Tab-separated table of C-alpha atoms in Angstrom:
chain	number	residue	atom	x	y	z
L	1	UNK	CA	-118.100	-103.962	-18.198
L	2	UNK	CA	-115.555	-102.650	-20.598
L	3	UNK	CA	-118.280	-100.939	-22.652
L	4	UNK	CA	-119.304	-99.013	-19.554
L	5	UNK	CA	-115.769	-98.247	-18.500
L	6	UNK	CA	-115.072	-96.497	-21.761
L	7	UNK	CA	-117.426	-93.744	-20.583
L	8	UNK	CA	-115.628	-93.221	-17.276
L	9	UNK	CA	-113.224	-90.524	-18.443
L	10	UNK	CA	-116.104	-88.546	-20.044
L	11	UNK	CA	-118.108	-88.815	-16.806
L	12	UNK	CA	-115.060	-87.718	-14.813
L	13	UNK	CA	-114.581	-84.739	-17.171
L	14	UNK	CA	-118.304	-83.809	-16.748
L	15	UNK	CA	-117.952	-83.892	-12.980
L	16	UNK	CA	-114.885	-81.684	-13.034
L	17	UNK	CA	-116.585	-79.356	-15.461
L	18	UNK	CA	-119.615	-79.029	-13.387
L	19	UNK	CA	-117.506	-78.324	-10.310
L	20	UNK	CA	-115.558	-75.535	-12.022
L	21	UNK	CA	-118.732	-74.085	-13.657
L	22	UNK	CA	-120.558	-73.997	-10.373
L	23	UNK	CA	-117.669	-72.186	-8.781
L	24	UNK	CA	-117.593	-69.686	-11.663
L	25	UNK	CA	-121.328	-69.044	-11.612
L	26	UNK	CA	-121.609	-68.817	-7.843
L	27	UNK	CA	-118.423	-67.540	-6.216
L	28	UNK	CA	-117.925	-68.590	-2.634
L	29	UNK	CA	-119.007	-66.410	0.195
L	30	UNK	CA	-115.907	-64.800	1.634
L	31	UNK	CA	-117.552	-63.050	4.548
L	32	UNK	CA	-116.447	-64.433	7.916
L	33	UNK	CA	-119.511	-64.987	10.068
L	34	UNK	CA	-119.282	-64.972	13.787
L	35	UNK	CA	-119.672	-68.398	15.483
L	36	UNK	CA	-120.966	-66.589	18.528
L	37	UNK	CA	-124.473	-66.094	17.146
L	38	UNK	CA	-126.849	-68.045	19.402
L	39	UNK	CA	-124.428	-68.002	22.271
L	40	UNK	CA	-124.492	-65.544	25.177
L	41	UNK	CA	-122.461	-62.369	24.988
L	42	UNK	CA	-118.861	-62.973	26.048
L	43	UNK	CA	-117.572	-61.257	29.155
L	44	UNK	CA	-116.781	-57.649	28.058
L	45	UNK	CA	-115.550	-54.886	30.302
L	46	UNK	CA	-114.694	-51.864	28.149
L	47	UNK	CA	-113.957	-48.498	29.746
L	48	UNK	CA	-115.995	-45.569	28.556
L	49	UNK	CA	-114.504	-43.793	25.553
L	50	UNK	CA	-116.352	-40.540	26.081
L	51	UNK	CA	-116.898	-38.885	29.543
L	52	UNK	CA	-120.672	-38.393	28.970
L	53	UNK	CA	-121.713	-41.987	28.710
L	54	UNK	CA	-120.827	-45.463	30.162
L	55	UNK	CA	-118.636	-48.064	28.545
L	56	UNK	CA	-119.667	-51.632	27.840
L	57	UNK	CA	-120.160	-54.195	30.551
L	58	UNK	CA	-121.754	-57.517	29.673
L	59	UNK	CA	-123.846	-57.660	32.857
L	60	UNK	CA	-125.617	-54.396	31.899
L	61	UNK	CA	-126.672	-55.488	28.415
L	62	UNK	CA	-129.774	-57.352	29.516
L	63	UNK	CA	-133.436	-56.849	30.111
L	64	UNK	CA	-134.424	-55.743	26.620
L	65	UNK	CA	-133.261	-56.407	23.071
L	66	UNK	CA	-130.661	-53.951	21.805
L	67	UNK	CA	-128.099	-53.373	19.054
L	68	UNK	CA	-124.425	-53.668	19.677
L	69	UNK	CA	-122.699	-51.748	16.871
L	70	UNK	CA	-118.958	-52.346	16.180
L	71	UNK	CA	-117.715	-49.163	14.523
L	72	UNK	CA	-114.772	-46.789	14.126
L	73	UNK	CA	-114.449	-43.090	13.238
L	74	UNK	CA	-111.863	-44.035	10.620
L	75	UNK	CA	-114.232	-46.449	8.911
L	76	UNK	CA	-115.957	-45.081	5.822
L	77	UNK	CA	-118.930	-47.421	5.575
L	78	UNK	CA	-119.685	-46.467	9.153
L	79	UNK	CA	-120.562	-43.029	7.800
L	80	UNK	CA	-122.927	-44.630	5.289
L	81	UNK	CA	-124.858	-46.475	8.012
L	82	UNK	CA	-125.116	-43.509	10.323
L	83	UNK	CA	-128.532	-42.291	9.047
L	84	UNK	CA	-129.973	-45.815	9.444
L	85	UNK	CA	-128.702	-46.002	13.007
L	86	UNK	CA	-130.400	-42.687	13.696
L	87	UNK	CA	-133.637	-44.035	12.228
L	88	UNK	CA	-133.396	-47.138	14.427
L	89	UNK	CA	-132.777	-44.955	17.463
L	90	UNK	CA	-135.867	-42.880	16.573
L	91	UNK	CA	-137.847	-46.171	16.476
L	92	UNK	CA	-136.874	-46.616	20.157
L	93	UNK	CA	-134.050	-49.006	19.862
L	94	UNK	CA	-131.175	-48.813	22.265
L	95	UNK	CA	-127.865	-48.821	20.430
L	96	UNK	CA	-124.700	-49.525	22.239
L	97	UNK	CA	-121.292	-49.300	20.538
L	98	UNK	CA	-117.793	-50.685	20.596
L	99	UNK	CA	-115.349	-48.213	19.125
L	100	UNK	CA	-112.400	-50.160	17.611
L	101	UNK	CA	-108.937	-48.634	17.790
L	102	UNK	CA	-110.210	-45.076	18.281
L	103	UNK	CA	-109.601	-41.854	20.180
L	104	UNK	CA	-112.169	-39.782	22.084
L	105	UNK	CA	-111.424	-36.694	19.950
L	106	UNK	CA	-111.941	-38.548	16.628
L	107	UNK	CA	-115.166	-40.221	17.853
L	108	UNK	CA	-116.513	-36.913	19.166
L	109	UNK	CA	-115.971	-35.312	15.786
L	110	UNK	CA	-117.470	-38.315	14.038
L	111	UNK	CA	-120.648	-38.180	16.133
L	112	UNK	CA	-120.957	-34.360	15.777
L	113	UNK	CA	-120.818	-34.732	12.053
L	114	UNK	CA	-122.837	-37.899	11.354
L	115	UNK	CA	-125.261	-38.098	14.252
L	116	UNK	CA	-125.040	-39.723	17.658
L	117	UNK	CA	-127.341	-42.718	18.216
L	118	UNK	CA	-125.309	-44.412	20.983
L	119	UNK	CA	-126.255	-44.943	24.613
L	120	UNK	CA	-122.974	-46.523	25.569
L	121	UNK	CA	-119.576	-46.465	23.885
L	122	UNK	CA	-116.869	-48.897	24.868
L	123	UNK	CA	-113.194	-48.162	24.144
L	124	UNK	CA	-111.634	-51.216	22.347
L	125	UNK	CA	-108.051	-50.145	21.932
L	126	UNK	CA	-106.551	-53.373	20.680
L	127	UNK	CA	-109.637	-54.966	19.138
L	128	UNK	CA	-109.913	-57.384	22.049
L	129	UNK	CA	-113.736	-57.061	22.331
L	130	UNK	CA	-114.046	-57.235	18.538
L	131	UNK	CA	-112.139	-60.542	18.553
L	132	UNK	CA	-114.117	-61.799	21.519
L	133	UNK	CA	-117.273	-61.263	19.566
L	134	UNK	CA	-116.077	-63.031	16.475
L	135	UNK	CA	-116.295	-59.874	14.375
L	136	UNK	CA	-113.952	-59.648	11.408
L	137	UNK	CA	-114.295	-56.021	10.415
L	138	UNK	CA	-116.130	-52.717	10.851
L	139	UNK	CA	-118.951	-51.979	10.759
L	140	UNK	CA	-120.786	-54.942	12.160
L	141	UNK	CA	-123.992	-54.913	14.195
L	142	UNK	CA	-125.106	-57.585	16.676
L	143	UNK	CA	-128.697	-57.997	17.945
L	144	UNK	CA	-128.555	-58.863	21.643
L	145	UNK	CA	-131.773	-60.320	23.093
L	146	UNK	CA	-133.351	-59.642	26.374
L	147	UNK	CA	-131.460	-62.505	28.028
L	148	UNK	CA	-128.095	-61.107	26.842
L	149	UNK	CA	-127.689	-63.634	24.065
L	150	UNK	CA	-126.321	-62.785	20.581
L	151	UNK	CA	-129.327	-63.371	18.384
L	152	UNK	CA	-128.225	-62.006	15.018
L	153	UNK	CA	-125.175	-60.592	13.278
L	154	UNK	CA	-125.303	-58.032	10.466
L	155	UNK	CA	-122.110	-57.777	8.560
L	156	UNK	CA	-121.199	-54.523	6.749
L	157	UNK	CA	-122.997	-51.216	6.770
L	158	UNK	CA	-126.736	-51.106	7.535
L	159	UNK	CA	-128.471	-49.963	4.367
L	160	UNK	CA	-131.986	-48.593	4.152
L	161	UNK	CA	-133.323	-51.995	3.130
L	162	UNK	CA	-131.745	-53.629	6.188
L	163	UNK	CA	-133.591	-51.526	8.741
L	164	UNK	CA	-136.849	-53.503	8.615
L	165	UNK	CA	-134.930	-56.790	8.865
L	166	UNK	CA	-133.109	-55.494	11.983
L	167	UNK	CA	-136.360	-54.247	13.550
L	168	UNK	CA	-137.808	-57.701	12.924
L	169	UNK	CA	-134.804	-59.473	14.537
L	170	UNK	CA	-135.168	-57.082	17.557
L	171	UNK	CA	-138.872	-57.962	17.814
L	172	UNK	CA	-137.939	-61.637	17.729
L	173	UNK	CA	-135.324	-61.109	20.404
L	174	UNK	CA	-137.800	-59.826	23.071
E	1	UNK	CA	-122.660	-58.531	-4.720
E	2	UNK	CA	-122.696	-56.845	-1.394
E	3	UNK	CA	-119.293	-56.276	0.088
E	4	UNK	CA	-118.835	-55.722	3.677
E	5	UNK	CA	-116.180	-53.309	4.725
E	6	UNK	CA	-112.954	-54.781	5.936
E	7	UNK	CA	-109.631	-53.318	6.928
E	8	UNK	CA	-107.515	-52.733	3.911
E	9	UNK	CA	-104.579	-54.986	3.718
E	10	UNK	CA	-101.295	-53.805	2.223
E	11	UNK	CA	-101.080	-56.827	-0.038
E	12	UNK	CA	-104.512	-56.405	-1.479
E	13	UNK	CA	-104.224	-53.382	-3.783
E	14	UNK	CA	-100.660	-52.639	-4.949
E	15	UNK	CA	-99.761	-49.092	-4.209
E	16	UNK	CA	-102.908	-48.133	-2.426
E	17	UNK	CA	-101.608	-48.640	1.105
E	18	UNK	CA	-97.985	-47.682	0.728
E	19	UNK	CA	-97.356	-45.767	3.921
E	20	UNK	CA	-95.407	-42.601	4.009
E	21	UNK	CA	-92.450	-44.144	5.706
E	22	UNK	CA	-92.387	-47.080	3.292
E	23	UNK	CA	-92.833	-44.909	0.245
E	24	UNK	CA	-89.796	-42.803	1.036
E	25	UNK	CA	-87.812	-45.918	1.909
E	26	UNK	CA	-88.665	-47.362	-1.503
E	27	UNK	CA	-87.728	-44.166	-3.249
E	28	UNK	CA	-84.543	-43.482	-1.376
E	29	UNK	CA	-82.172	-45.821	-3.183
E	30	UNK	CA	-83.193	-44.553	-6.645
E	31	UNK	CA	-81.672	-41.135	-5.878
E	32	UNK	CA	-78.065	-40.747	-6.868
E	33	UNK	CA	-75.589	-40.230	-3.988
E	34	UNK	CA	-74.594	-36.706	-5.144
E	35	UNK	CA	-78.141	-35.517	-5.010
E	36	UNK	CA	-80.890	-35.951	-7.487
E	37	UNK	CA	-80.051	-35.247	-11.113
E	38	UNK	CA	-83.616	-34.538	-12.044
E	39	UNK	CA	-84.857	-32.697	-9.028
E	40	UNK	CA	-88.239	-31.897	-10.437
E	41	UNK	CA	-88.723	-35.475	-11.484
E	42	UNK	CA	-87.913	-36.795	-8.063
E	43	UNK	CA	-90.333	-34.344	-6.447
E	44	UNK	CA	-93.104	-35.292	-8.814
E	45	UNK	CA	-92.456	-38.998	-8.210
E	46	UNK	CA	-92.356	-38.505	-4.436
E	47	UNK	CA	-95.440	-36.402	-4.494
E	48	UNK	CA	-97.247	-38.975	-6.590
E	49	UNK	CA	-96.225	-41.822	-4.338
E	50	UNK	CA	-97.349	-39.916	-1.238
E	51	UNK	CA	-100.620	-38.696	-2.703
E	52	UNK	CA	-101.450	-42.176	-4.092
E	53	UNK	CA	-100.461	-43.768	-0.849
E	54	UNK	CA	-102.465	-41.981	1.700
E	55	UNK	CA	-106.023	-41.118	0.756
E	56	UNK	CA	-107.418	-44.665	0.567
E	57	UNK	CA	-105.776	-45.764	3.893
E	58	UNK	CA	-108.513	-47.391	5.958
E	59	UNK	CA	-106.297	-47.981	9.016
E	60	UNK	CA	-106.951	-46.460	12.374
E	61	UNK	CA	-104.583	-43.738	13.686
E	62	UNK	CA	-103.658	-45.678	16.825
E	63	UNK	CA	-100.200	-47.377	16.913
E	64	UNK	CA	-100.012	-51.147	16.655
E	65	UNK	CA	-100.889	-53.129	19.749
E	66	UNK	CA	-98.072	-53.678	22.286
E	67	UNK	CA	-97.307	-57.298	21.322
E	68	UNK	CA	-98.087	-57.079	17.599
E	69	UNK	CA	-94.535	-56.535	16.504
E	70	UNK	CA	-92.693	-57.352	19.744
E	71	UNK	CA	-91.554	-60.816	20.716
E	72	UNK	CA	-92.137	-62.281	24.089
E	73	UNK	CA	-89.169	-62.160	26.471
E	74	UNK	CA	-89.212	-65.861	27.074
E	75	UNK	CA	-87.859	-67.583	23.884
E	76	UNK	CA	-89.704	-70.809	24.598
E	77	UNK	CA	-93.079	-69.052	24.880
E	78	UNK	CA	-92.282	-66.932	21.775
E	79	UNK	CA	-91.508	-70.127	19.837
E	80	UNK	CA	-94.835	-71.586	20.892
E	81	UNK	CA	-96.701	-68.398	19.983
E	82	UNK	CA	-94.926	-68.097	16.601
E	83	UNK	CA	-95.756	-71.719	15.697
E	84	UNK	CA	-99.422	-71.082	16.560
E	85	UNK	CA	-99.521	-67.751	14.670
E	86	UNK	CA	-98.267	-69.586	11.516
E	87	UNK	CA	-101.448	-71.741	11.587
E	88	UNK	CA	-104.009	-69.023	12.259
E	89	UNK	CA	-105.745	-67.218	9.343
E	90	UNK	CA	-105.734	-63.500	8.981
E	91	UNK	CA	-109.442	-62.739	8.788
E	92	UNK	CA	-108.903	-59.672	6.641
E	93	UNK	CA	-106.521	-60.939	3.980
E	94	UNK	CA	-107.830	-64.520	4.296
E	95	UNK	CA	-104.980	-66.061	2.305
E	96	UNK	CA	-102.187	-65.279	4.814
E	97	UNK	CA	-101.406	-66.383	8.336
E	98	UNK	CA	-101.446	-63.777	11.033
E	99	UNK	CA	-97.654	-64.277	11.305
E	100	UNK	CA	-97.252	-63.097	7.684
E	101	UNK	CA	-99.858	-60.395	7.538
E	102	UNK	CA	-99.231	-56.699	8.097
E	103	UNK	CA	-103.001	-55.910	8.471
E	104	UNK	CA	-103.922	-54.156	11.608
E	105	UNK	CA	-106.331	-56.828	12.732
E	106	UNK	CA	-103.645	-59.466	12.211
E	107	UNK	CA	-101.395	-57.392	14.484
E	108	UNK	CA	-104.120	-57.272	17.128
E	109	UNK	CA	-104.545	-61.047	16.816
E	110	UNK	CA	-100.818	-61.583	17.252
E	111	UNK	CA	-100.933	-59.452	20.381
E	112	UNK	CA	-103.874	-61.550	21.655
E	113	UNK	CA	-102.000	-64.744	20.998
E	114	UNK	CA	-98.836	-63.602	22.689
E	115	UNK	CA	-100.784	-62.231	25.681
E	116	UNK	CA	-102.620	-65.541	26.099
E	117	UNK	CA	-99.492	-67.617	25.767
E	118	UNK	CA	-97.588	-65.372	28.210
E	119	UNK	CA	-100.528	-65.779	30.637
E	120	UNK	CA	-99.823	-69.517	30.552
E	121	UNK	CA	-102.446	-70.771	28.219
E	122	UNK	CA	-101.498	-73.620	25.846
E	123	UNK	CA	-101.546	-73.115	22.066
E	124	UNK	CA	-104.448	-75.566	21.850
E	125	UNK	CA	-106.510	-73.391	24.255
E	126	UNK	CA	-105.797	-70.235	22.288
E	127	UNK	CA	-106.782	-72.003	19.020
E	128	UNK	CA	-109.934	-73.280	20.698
E	129	UNK	CA	-110.833	-69.724	21.871
E	130	UNK	CA	-110.553	-68.387	18.304
E	131	UNK	CA	-112.400	-71.363	16.714
E	132	UNK	CA	-115.265	-70.780	19.176
E	133	UNK	CA	-115.574	-67.306	17.759
E	134	UNK	CA	-114.748	-67.695	14.049
E	135	UNK	CA	-115.326	-71.346	13.382
E	136	UNK	CA	-112.749	-73.734	11.816
E	137	UNK	CA	-112.096	-71.104	9.123
E	138	UNK	CA	-109.685	-69.314	11.412
E	139	UNK	CA	-107.286	-72.233	11.625
E	140	UNK	CA	-105.134	-73.626	8.883
E	141	UNK	CA	-104.903	-76.877	10.863
E	142	UNK	CA	-108.540	-78.040	10.757
E	143	UNK	CA	-109.806	-80.578	13.276
E	144	UNK	CA	-111.064	-83.946	12.090
E	145	UNK	CA	-114.795	-83.846	11.382
E	146	UNK	CA	-117.041	-85.459	8.753
E	147	UNK	CA	-116.484	-82.432	6.534
E	148	UNK	CA	-112.699	-82.507	6.727
E	149	UNK	CA	-112.388	-86.341	6.818
E	150	UNK	CA	-111.803	-86.569	2.967
E	151	UNK	CA	-108.600	-84.611	3.452
E	152	UNK	CA	-107.166	-87.562	5.260
E	153	UNK	CA	-109.139	-90.377	3.704
E	154	UNK	CA	-108.978	-89.468	0.033
E	155	UNK	CA	-105.245	-90.026	-0.333
E	156	UNK	CA	-105.609	-93.547	1.286
E	157	UNK	CA	-108.555	-94.386	-1.021
E	158	UNK	CA	-106.665	-93.177	-4.122
E	159	UNK	CA	-103.562	-95.171	-3.049
E	160	UNK	CA	-105.716	-98.299	-2.625
E	161	UNK	CA	-107.269	-97.825	-6.045
E	162	UNK	CA	-103.768	-97.366	-7.514
E	163	UNK	CA	-102.564	-100.580	-5.926
E	164	UNK	CA	-105.569	-102.512	-7.224
E	165	UNK	CA	-104.956	-101.193	-10.799
E	166	UNK	CA	-101.316	-101.980	-10.649
E	167	UNK	CA	-101.977	-105.528	-9.420
E	168	UNK	CA	-104.413	-106.158	-12.225
E	169	UNK	CA	-102.061	-104.841	-14.879
E	170	UNK	CA	-99.032	-106.864	-13.626
E	171	UNK	CA	-101.150	-110.023	-13.349
E	172	UNK	CA	-102.313	-109.670	-16.920
E	173	UNK	CA	-98.793	-109.165	-18.176
E	174	UNK	CA	-97.553	-112.252	-16.369
E	175	UNK	CA	-100.294	-114.347	-17.857
């Protein structure tokens, strides 16, 4: 018994070492994922931000799969994902948007400069809708399935390599 | 590693989010009462502080939400809201509570908490609403589950081991 016990401190050290090493080699994932994925879209009623298209009402986001893009004109990665959103729109995807803490003028200028893929734009003045969706930043993109359920969440800007993945998720969400 | 964009928090990168107002406030006391002795120097410093402070700002240009920096009129409700805000995580800075954070999203979360408390919801209901959306990560007061159970059980187990060890040692000494 005693002979075995003498190894205990070394074993303990090895365990602590392994723990620290694993933390160093594979740092923890700090992205905050929404816990709403798999649940139906929360009740949203956002007034239109621009006069030429409707706002966001949960009841209307049904019938076919679509993207719900959480963006802002003051968000720089949102500029980076604009070409990919345009591509998705050209592929026939309906893209609705929630504009976080934004003004009509700024959004109009943003869309004129970076392309305008949105069918609806809801005005989310105090991030209420963003919080209701479990989104922790901009940009984020949710795939909403035909039944109005949140099927998938993409965090951060949509890069070229993400377009196929999103199209696949939209296909699955039919 | 891929990094998703998040609102920049003033505490994250020193100097990068010093706002205009704050920068001048910080610089003000360094100027002598009788006017600056090195006028050019002050101008350069001020210019530097302002130019360093503004371009990387990733905040919106809307003012903070109504209840982000305003207390509720009813002190009892405000006390409840404040106690709750101390235990909710700011999702942007992640190491601070929303009561401590100056990030825009933390302000919006404070406004949400105050609105819900003012509407008569209990702190438990508000916490549940947020946990439903962000998971247990959003609260600093995690509910008891099989993942969090060691937090409560480990101290008891360690205490028991300590008692056993002590008992053995004292027994041996007596013998």
